[in-house]
PDB file of C-alpha atoms in Angstrom:
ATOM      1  CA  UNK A 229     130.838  93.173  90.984  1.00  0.00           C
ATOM      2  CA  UNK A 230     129.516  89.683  92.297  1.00  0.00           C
ATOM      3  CA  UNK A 231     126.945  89.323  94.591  1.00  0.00           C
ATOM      4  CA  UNK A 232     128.567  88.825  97.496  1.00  0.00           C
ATOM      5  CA  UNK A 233     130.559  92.090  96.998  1.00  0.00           C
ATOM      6  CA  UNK A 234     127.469  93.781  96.604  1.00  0.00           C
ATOM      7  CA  UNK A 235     125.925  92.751  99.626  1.00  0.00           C
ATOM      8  CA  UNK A 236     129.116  93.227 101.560  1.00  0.00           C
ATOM      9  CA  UNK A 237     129.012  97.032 100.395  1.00  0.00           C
ATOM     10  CA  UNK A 238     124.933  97.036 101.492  1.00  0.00           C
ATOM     11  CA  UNK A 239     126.500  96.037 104.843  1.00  0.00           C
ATOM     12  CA  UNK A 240     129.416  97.811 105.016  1.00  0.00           C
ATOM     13  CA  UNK A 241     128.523 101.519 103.486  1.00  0.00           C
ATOM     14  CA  UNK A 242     132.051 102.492 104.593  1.00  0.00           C
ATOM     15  CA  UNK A 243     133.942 100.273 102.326  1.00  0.00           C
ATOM     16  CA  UNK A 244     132.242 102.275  99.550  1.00  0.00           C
ATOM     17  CA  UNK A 245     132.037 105.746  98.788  1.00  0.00           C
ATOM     18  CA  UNK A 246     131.380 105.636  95.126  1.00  0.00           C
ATOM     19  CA  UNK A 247     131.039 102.997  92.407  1.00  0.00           C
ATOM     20  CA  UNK A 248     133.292 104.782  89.954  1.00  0.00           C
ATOM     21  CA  UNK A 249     136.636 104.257  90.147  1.00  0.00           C
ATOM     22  CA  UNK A 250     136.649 101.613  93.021  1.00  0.00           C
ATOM     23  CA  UNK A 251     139.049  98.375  91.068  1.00  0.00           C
ATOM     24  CA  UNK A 252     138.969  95.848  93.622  1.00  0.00           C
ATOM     25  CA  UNK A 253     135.201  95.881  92.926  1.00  0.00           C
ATOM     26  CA  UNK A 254     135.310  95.865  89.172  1.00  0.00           C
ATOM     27  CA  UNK A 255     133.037  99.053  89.053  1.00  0.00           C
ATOM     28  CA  UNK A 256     132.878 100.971  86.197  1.00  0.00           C
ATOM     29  CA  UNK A 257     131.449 104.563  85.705  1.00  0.00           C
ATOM     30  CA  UNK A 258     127.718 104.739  85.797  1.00  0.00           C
ATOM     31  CA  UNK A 259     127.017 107.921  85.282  1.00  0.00           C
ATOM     32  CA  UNK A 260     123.349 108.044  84.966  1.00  0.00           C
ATOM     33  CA  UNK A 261     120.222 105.718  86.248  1.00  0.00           C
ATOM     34  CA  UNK A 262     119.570 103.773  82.782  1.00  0.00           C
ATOM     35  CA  UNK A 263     123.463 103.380  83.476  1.00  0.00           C
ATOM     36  CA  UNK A 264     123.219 101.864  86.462  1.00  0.00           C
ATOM     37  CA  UNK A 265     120.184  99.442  85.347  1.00  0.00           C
ATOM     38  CA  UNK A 266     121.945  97.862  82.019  1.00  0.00           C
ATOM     39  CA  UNK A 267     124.778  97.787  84.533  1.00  0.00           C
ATOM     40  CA  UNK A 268     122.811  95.808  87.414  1.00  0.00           C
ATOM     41  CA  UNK A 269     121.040  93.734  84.535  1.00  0.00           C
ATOM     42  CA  UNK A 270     124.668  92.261  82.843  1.00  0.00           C
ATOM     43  CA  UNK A 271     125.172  91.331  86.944  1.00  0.00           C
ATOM     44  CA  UNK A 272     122.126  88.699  86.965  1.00  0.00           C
ATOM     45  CA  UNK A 273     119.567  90.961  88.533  1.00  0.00           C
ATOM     46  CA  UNK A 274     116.206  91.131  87.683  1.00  0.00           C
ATOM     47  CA  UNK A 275     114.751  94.644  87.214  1.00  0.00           C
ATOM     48  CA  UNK A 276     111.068  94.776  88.864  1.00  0.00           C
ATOM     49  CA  UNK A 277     110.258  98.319  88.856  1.00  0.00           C
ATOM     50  CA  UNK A 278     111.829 101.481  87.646  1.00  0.00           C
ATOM     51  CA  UNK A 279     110.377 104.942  88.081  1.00  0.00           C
ATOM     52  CA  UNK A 280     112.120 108.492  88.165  1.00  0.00           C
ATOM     53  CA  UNK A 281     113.689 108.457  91.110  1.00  0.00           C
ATOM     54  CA  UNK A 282     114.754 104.991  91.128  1.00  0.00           C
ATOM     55  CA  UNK A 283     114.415 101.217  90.276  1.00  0.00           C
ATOM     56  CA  UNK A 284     113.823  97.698  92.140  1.00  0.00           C
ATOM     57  CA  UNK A 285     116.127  94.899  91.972  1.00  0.00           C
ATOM     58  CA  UNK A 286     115.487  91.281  92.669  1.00  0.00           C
ATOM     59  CA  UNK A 287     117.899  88.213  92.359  1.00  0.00           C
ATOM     60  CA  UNK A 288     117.559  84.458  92.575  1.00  0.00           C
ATOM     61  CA  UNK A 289     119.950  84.309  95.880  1.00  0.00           C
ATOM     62  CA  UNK A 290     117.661  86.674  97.628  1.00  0.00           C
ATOM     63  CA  UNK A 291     115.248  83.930  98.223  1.00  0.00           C
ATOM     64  CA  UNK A 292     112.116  86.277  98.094  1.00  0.00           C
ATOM     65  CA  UNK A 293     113.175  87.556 101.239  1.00  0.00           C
ATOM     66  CA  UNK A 294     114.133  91.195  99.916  1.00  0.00           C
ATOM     67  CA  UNK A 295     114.577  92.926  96.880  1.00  0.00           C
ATOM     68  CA  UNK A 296     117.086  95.736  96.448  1.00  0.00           C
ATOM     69  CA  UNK A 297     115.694  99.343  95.920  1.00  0.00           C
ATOM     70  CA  UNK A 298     118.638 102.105  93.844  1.00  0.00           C
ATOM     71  CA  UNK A 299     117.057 105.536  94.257  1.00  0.00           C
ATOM     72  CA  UNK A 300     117.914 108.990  94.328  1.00  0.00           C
ATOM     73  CA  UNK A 301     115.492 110.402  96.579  1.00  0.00           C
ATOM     74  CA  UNK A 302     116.568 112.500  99.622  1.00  0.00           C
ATOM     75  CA  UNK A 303     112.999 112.182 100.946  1.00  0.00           C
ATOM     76  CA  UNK A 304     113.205 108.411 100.587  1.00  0.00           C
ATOM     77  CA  UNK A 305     116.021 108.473 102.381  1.00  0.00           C
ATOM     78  CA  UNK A 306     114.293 109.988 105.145  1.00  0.00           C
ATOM     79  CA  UNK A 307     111.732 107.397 105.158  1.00  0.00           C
ATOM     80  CA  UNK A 308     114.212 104.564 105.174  1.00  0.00           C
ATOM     81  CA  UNK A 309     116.088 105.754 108.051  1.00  0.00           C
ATOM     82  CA  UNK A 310     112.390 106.721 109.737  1.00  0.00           C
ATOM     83  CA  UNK A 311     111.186 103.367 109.458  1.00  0.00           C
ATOM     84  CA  UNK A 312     114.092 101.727 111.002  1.00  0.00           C
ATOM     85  CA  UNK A 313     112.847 103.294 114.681  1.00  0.00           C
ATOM     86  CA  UNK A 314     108.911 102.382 114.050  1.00  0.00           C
ATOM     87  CA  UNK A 315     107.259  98.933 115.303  1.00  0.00           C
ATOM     88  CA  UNK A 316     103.757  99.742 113.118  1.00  0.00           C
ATOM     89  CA  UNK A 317     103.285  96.879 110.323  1.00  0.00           C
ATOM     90  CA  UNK A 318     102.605  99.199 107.526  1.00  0.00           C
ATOM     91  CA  UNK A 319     106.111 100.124 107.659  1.00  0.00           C
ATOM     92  CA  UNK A 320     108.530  98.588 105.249  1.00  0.00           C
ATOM     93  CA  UNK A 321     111.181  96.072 106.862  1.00  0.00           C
ATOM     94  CA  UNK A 322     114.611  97.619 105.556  1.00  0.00           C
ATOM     95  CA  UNK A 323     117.498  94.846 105.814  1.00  0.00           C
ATOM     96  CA  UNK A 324     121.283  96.503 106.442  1.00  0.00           C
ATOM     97  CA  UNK A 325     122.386 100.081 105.861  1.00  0.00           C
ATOM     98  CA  UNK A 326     121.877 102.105 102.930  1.00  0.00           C
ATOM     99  CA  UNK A 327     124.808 102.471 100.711  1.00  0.00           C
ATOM    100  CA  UNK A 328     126.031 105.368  98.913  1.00  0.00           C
ATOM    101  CA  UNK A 329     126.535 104.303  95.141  1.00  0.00           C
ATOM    102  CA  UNK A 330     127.290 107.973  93.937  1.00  0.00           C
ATOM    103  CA  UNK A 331     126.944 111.713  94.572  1.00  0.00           C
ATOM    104  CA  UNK A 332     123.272 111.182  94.203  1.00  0.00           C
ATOM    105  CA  UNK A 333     122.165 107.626  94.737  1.00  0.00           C
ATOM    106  CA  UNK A 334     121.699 105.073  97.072  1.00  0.00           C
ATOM    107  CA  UNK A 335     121.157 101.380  97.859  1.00  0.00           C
ATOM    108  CA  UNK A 336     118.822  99.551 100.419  1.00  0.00           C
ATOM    109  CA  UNK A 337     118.030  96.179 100.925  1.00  0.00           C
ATOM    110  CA  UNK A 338     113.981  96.785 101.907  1.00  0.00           C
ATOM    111  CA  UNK A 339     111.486  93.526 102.181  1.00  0.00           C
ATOM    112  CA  UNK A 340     109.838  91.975  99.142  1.00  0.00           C
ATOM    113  CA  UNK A 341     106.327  93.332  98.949  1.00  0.00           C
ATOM    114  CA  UNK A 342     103.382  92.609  96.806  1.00  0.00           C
ATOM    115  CA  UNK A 343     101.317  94.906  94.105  1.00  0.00           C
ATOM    116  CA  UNK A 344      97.305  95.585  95.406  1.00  0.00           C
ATOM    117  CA  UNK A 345      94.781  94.070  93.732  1.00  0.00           C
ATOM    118  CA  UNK A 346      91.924  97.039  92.568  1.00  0.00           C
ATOM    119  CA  UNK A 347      89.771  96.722  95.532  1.00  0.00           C
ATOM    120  CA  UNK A 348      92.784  96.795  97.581  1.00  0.00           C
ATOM    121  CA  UNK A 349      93.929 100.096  96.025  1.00  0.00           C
ATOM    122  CA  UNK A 350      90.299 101.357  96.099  1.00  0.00           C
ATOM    123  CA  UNK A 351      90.815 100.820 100.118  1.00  0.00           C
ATOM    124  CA  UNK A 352      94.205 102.816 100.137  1.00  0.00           C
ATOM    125  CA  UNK A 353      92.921 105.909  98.171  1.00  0.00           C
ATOM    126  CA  UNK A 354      89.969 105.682 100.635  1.00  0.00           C
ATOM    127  CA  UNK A 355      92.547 105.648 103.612  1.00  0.00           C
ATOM    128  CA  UNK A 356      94.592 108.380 102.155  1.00  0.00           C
ATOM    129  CA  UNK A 357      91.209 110.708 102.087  1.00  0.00           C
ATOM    130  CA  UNK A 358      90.406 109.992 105.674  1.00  0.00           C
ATOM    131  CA  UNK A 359      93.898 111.463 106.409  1.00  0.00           C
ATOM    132  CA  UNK A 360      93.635 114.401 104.190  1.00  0.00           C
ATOM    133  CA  UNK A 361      90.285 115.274 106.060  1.00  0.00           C
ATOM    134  CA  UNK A 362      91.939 114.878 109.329  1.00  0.00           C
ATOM    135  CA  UNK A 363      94.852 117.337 108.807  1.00  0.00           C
ATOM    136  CA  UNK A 364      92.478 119.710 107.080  1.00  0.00           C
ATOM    137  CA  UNK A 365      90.229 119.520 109.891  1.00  0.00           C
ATOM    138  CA  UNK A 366      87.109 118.219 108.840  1.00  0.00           C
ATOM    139  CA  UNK A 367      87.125 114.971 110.261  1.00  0.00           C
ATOM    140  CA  UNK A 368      88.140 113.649 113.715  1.00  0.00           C
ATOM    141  CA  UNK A 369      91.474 111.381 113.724  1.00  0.00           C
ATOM    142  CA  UNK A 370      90.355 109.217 116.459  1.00  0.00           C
ATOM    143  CA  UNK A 371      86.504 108.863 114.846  1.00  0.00           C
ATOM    144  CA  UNK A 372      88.304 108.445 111.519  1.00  0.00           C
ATOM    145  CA  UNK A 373      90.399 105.729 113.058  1.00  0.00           C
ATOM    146  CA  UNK A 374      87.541 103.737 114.510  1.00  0.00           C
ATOM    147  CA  UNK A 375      85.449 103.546 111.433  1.00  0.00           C
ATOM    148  CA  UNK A 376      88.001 101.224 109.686  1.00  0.00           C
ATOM    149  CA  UNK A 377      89.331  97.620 110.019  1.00  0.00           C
ATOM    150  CA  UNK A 378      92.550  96.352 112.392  1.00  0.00           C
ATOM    151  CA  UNK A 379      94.783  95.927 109.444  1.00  0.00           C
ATOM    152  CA  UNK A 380      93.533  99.539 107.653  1.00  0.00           C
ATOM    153  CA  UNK A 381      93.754 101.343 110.858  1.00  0.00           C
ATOM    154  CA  UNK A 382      97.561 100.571 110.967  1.00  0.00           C
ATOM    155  CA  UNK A 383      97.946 101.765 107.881  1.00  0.00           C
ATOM    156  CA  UNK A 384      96.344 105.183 108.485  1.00  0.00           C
ATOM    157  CA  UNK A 385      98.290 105.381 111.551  1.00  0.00           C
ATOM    158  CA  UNK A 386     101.112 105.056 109.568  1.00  0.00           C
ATOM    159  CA  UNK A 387      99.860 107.513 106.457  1.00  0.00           C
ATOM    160  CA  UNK A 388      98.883 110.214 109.097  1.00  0.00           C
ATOM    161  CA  UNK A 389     102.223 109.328 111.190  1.00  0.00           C
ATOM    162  CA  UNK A 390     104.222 110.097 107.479  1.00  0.00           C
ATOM    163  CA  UNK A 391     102.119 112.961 107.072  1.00  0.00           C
ATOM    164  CA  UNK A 392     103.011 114.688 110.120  1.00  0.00           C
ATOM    165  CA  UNK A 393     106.788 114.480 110.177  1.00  0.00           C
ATOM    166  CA  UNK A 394     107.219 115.012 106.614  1.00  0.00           C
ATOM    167  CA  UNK A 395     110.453 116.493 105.409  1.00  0.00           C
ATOM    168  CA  UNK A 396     109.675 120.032 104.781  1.00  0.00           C
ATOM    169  CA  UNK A 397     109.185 120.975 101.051  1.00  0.00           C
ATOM    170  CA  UNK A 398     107.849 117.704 100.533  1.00  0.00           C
ATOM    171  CA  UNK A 399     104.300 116.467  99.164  1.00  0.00           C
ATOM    172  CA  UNK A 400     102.690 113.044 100.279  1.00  0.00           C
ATOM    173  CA  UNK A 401     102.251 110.615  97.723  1.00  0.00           C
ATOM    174  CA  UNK A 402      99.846 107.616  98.157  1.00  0.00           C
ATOM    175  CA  UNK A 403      98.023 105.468  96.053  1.00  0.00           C
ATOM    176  CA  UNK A 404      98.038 102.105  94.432  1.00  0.00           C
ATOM    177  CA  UNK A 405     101.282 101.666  93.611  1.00  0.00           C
ATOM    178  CA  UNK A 406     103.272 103.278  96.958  1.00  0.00           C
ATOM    179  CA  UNK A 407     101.333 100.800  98.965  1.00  0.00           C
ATOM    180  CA  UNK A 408     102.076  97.311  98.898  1.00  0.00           C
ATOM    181  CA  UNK A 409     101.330  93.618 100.764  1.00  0.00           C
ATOM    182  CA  UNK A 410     102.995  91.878 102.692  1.00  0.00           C
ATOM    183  CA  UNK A 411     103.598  88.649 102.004  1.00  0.00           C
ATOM    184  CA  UNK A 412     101.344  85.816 104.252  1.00  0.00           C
ATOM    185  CA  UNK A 413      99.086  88.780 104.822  1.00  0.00           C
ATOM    186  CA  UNK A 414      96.564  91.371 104.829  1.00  0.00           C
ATOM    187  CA  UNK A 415      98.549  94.025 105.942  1.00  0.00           C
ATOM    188  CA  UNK A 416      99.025  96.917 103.529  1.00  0.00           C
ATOM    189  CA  UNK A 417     102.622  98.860 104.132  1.00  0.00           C
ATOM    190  CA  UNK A 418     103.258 102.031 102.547  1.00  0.00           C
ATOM    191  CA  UNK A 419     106.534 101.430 100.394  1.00  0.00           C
ATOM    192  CA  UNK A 420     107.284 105.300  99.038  1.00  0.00           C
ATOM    193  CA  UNK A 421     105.048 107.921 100.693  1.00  0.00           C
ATOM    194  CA  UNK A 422     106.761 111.184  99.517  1.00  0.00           C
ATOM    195  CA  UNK A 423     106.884 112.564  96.068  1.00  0.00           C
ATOM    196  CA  UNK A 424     110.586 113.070  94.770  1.00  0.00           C
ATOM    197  CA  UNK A 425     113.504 115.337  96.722  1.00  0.00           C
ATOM    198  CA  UNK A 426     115.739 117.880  94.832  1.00  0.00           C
ATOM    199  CA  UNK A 427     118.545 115.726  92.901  1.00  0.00           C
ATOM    200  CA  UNK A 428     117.901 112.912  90.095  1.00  0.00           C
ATOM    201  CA  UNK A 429     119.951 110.892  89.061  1.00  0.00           C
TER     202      UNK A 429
END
């Protein structure tokens, strides 16, 4: 599968209902995640980040611009399709449609973001407190809102926002590494804010 094809599929979800089987794409069966990676890897992509749920793609054609995201997260997949209606800036940009690779996983095209340096992720876990005092009731959202910068109040707008409307069953999961920059910028955007759904891959 060449690049183009790939990104035609990202486009085109309906072209596409599975990877296995499908000729005229030169897919083969990938039956598990590692699968999927060596698979992705022989292709020319560049594996970023992999963690159990999913894993981060970048290539040279993508120009920085995005990266490609495989996961098998139904609460991710709630997220992506969240984001797509929200104007705050600590919400991921998300390029396309997502595409169903198999039974369980999925595609996206999301925005290229940047790891936190420690005071950075000092900031977030800070953030993420102020929240948890708000929905337990110990602090007031709109006091707990004023006490921080522009750029961090966005992002506990956008924490509390995910908090809020979470899909049920699921647990919120910020720190360091769920929160990313922006590149240019100061603004922090929360790239994964649940913990994992009910199928792996």
């Amino acid at each position: 599968m060449n690049m183009r094809n790939l990104m035609s599929l990202v486009e085109n979800p309906d072209r596409l209902d599975e990877l296995q089987g499908i000729k005229q794409h030169q897919a083969q069966n990938l039956p598990t995640r590692n699968a999927v990676i060596a698979y992705m890897e022989k292709q020319g992509y560049d594996l970023l980040g992999v963690g159990e749920y999913g894993a981060v793609f970048d290539h040279e054609k993508f120009g920085g611009r995005y990266v490609l995201k495989l996961f098998s997260d139904p609460n991710y997949e709630y997220f992506v399709n969240f984001c797509k209606t929200q104007k705050n800036p600590s919400y991921p940009k998300f390029f396309g449609n997502i595409m169903k690779v198999s039974a369980n996983a999925r595609m996206v095209r999301v925005e290229r973001l940047y790891h936190l340096n420690g005071a950075q992720m000092d900031d977030v876990m800070t953030i993420d407190k102020l929240v948890h005092d708000v929905m337990q009731d110990k602090r007031d959202e709109q006091e707990a809102r004023e006490s921080l910068v522009p750029v961090y109040a966005e992002l506990f707008d956008a924490i509390y926002q995910l908090a809020m409307i979470a899909p049920q069953g699921a647990s919120m999961d910020i720190h360091g590494g769920n929160v990313m920059l922006r590149r240019g910028s100061t603004t922090l955007v929360v790239s994964d804010p649940y913990d994992g759904g009910e199928f792996k891959m």
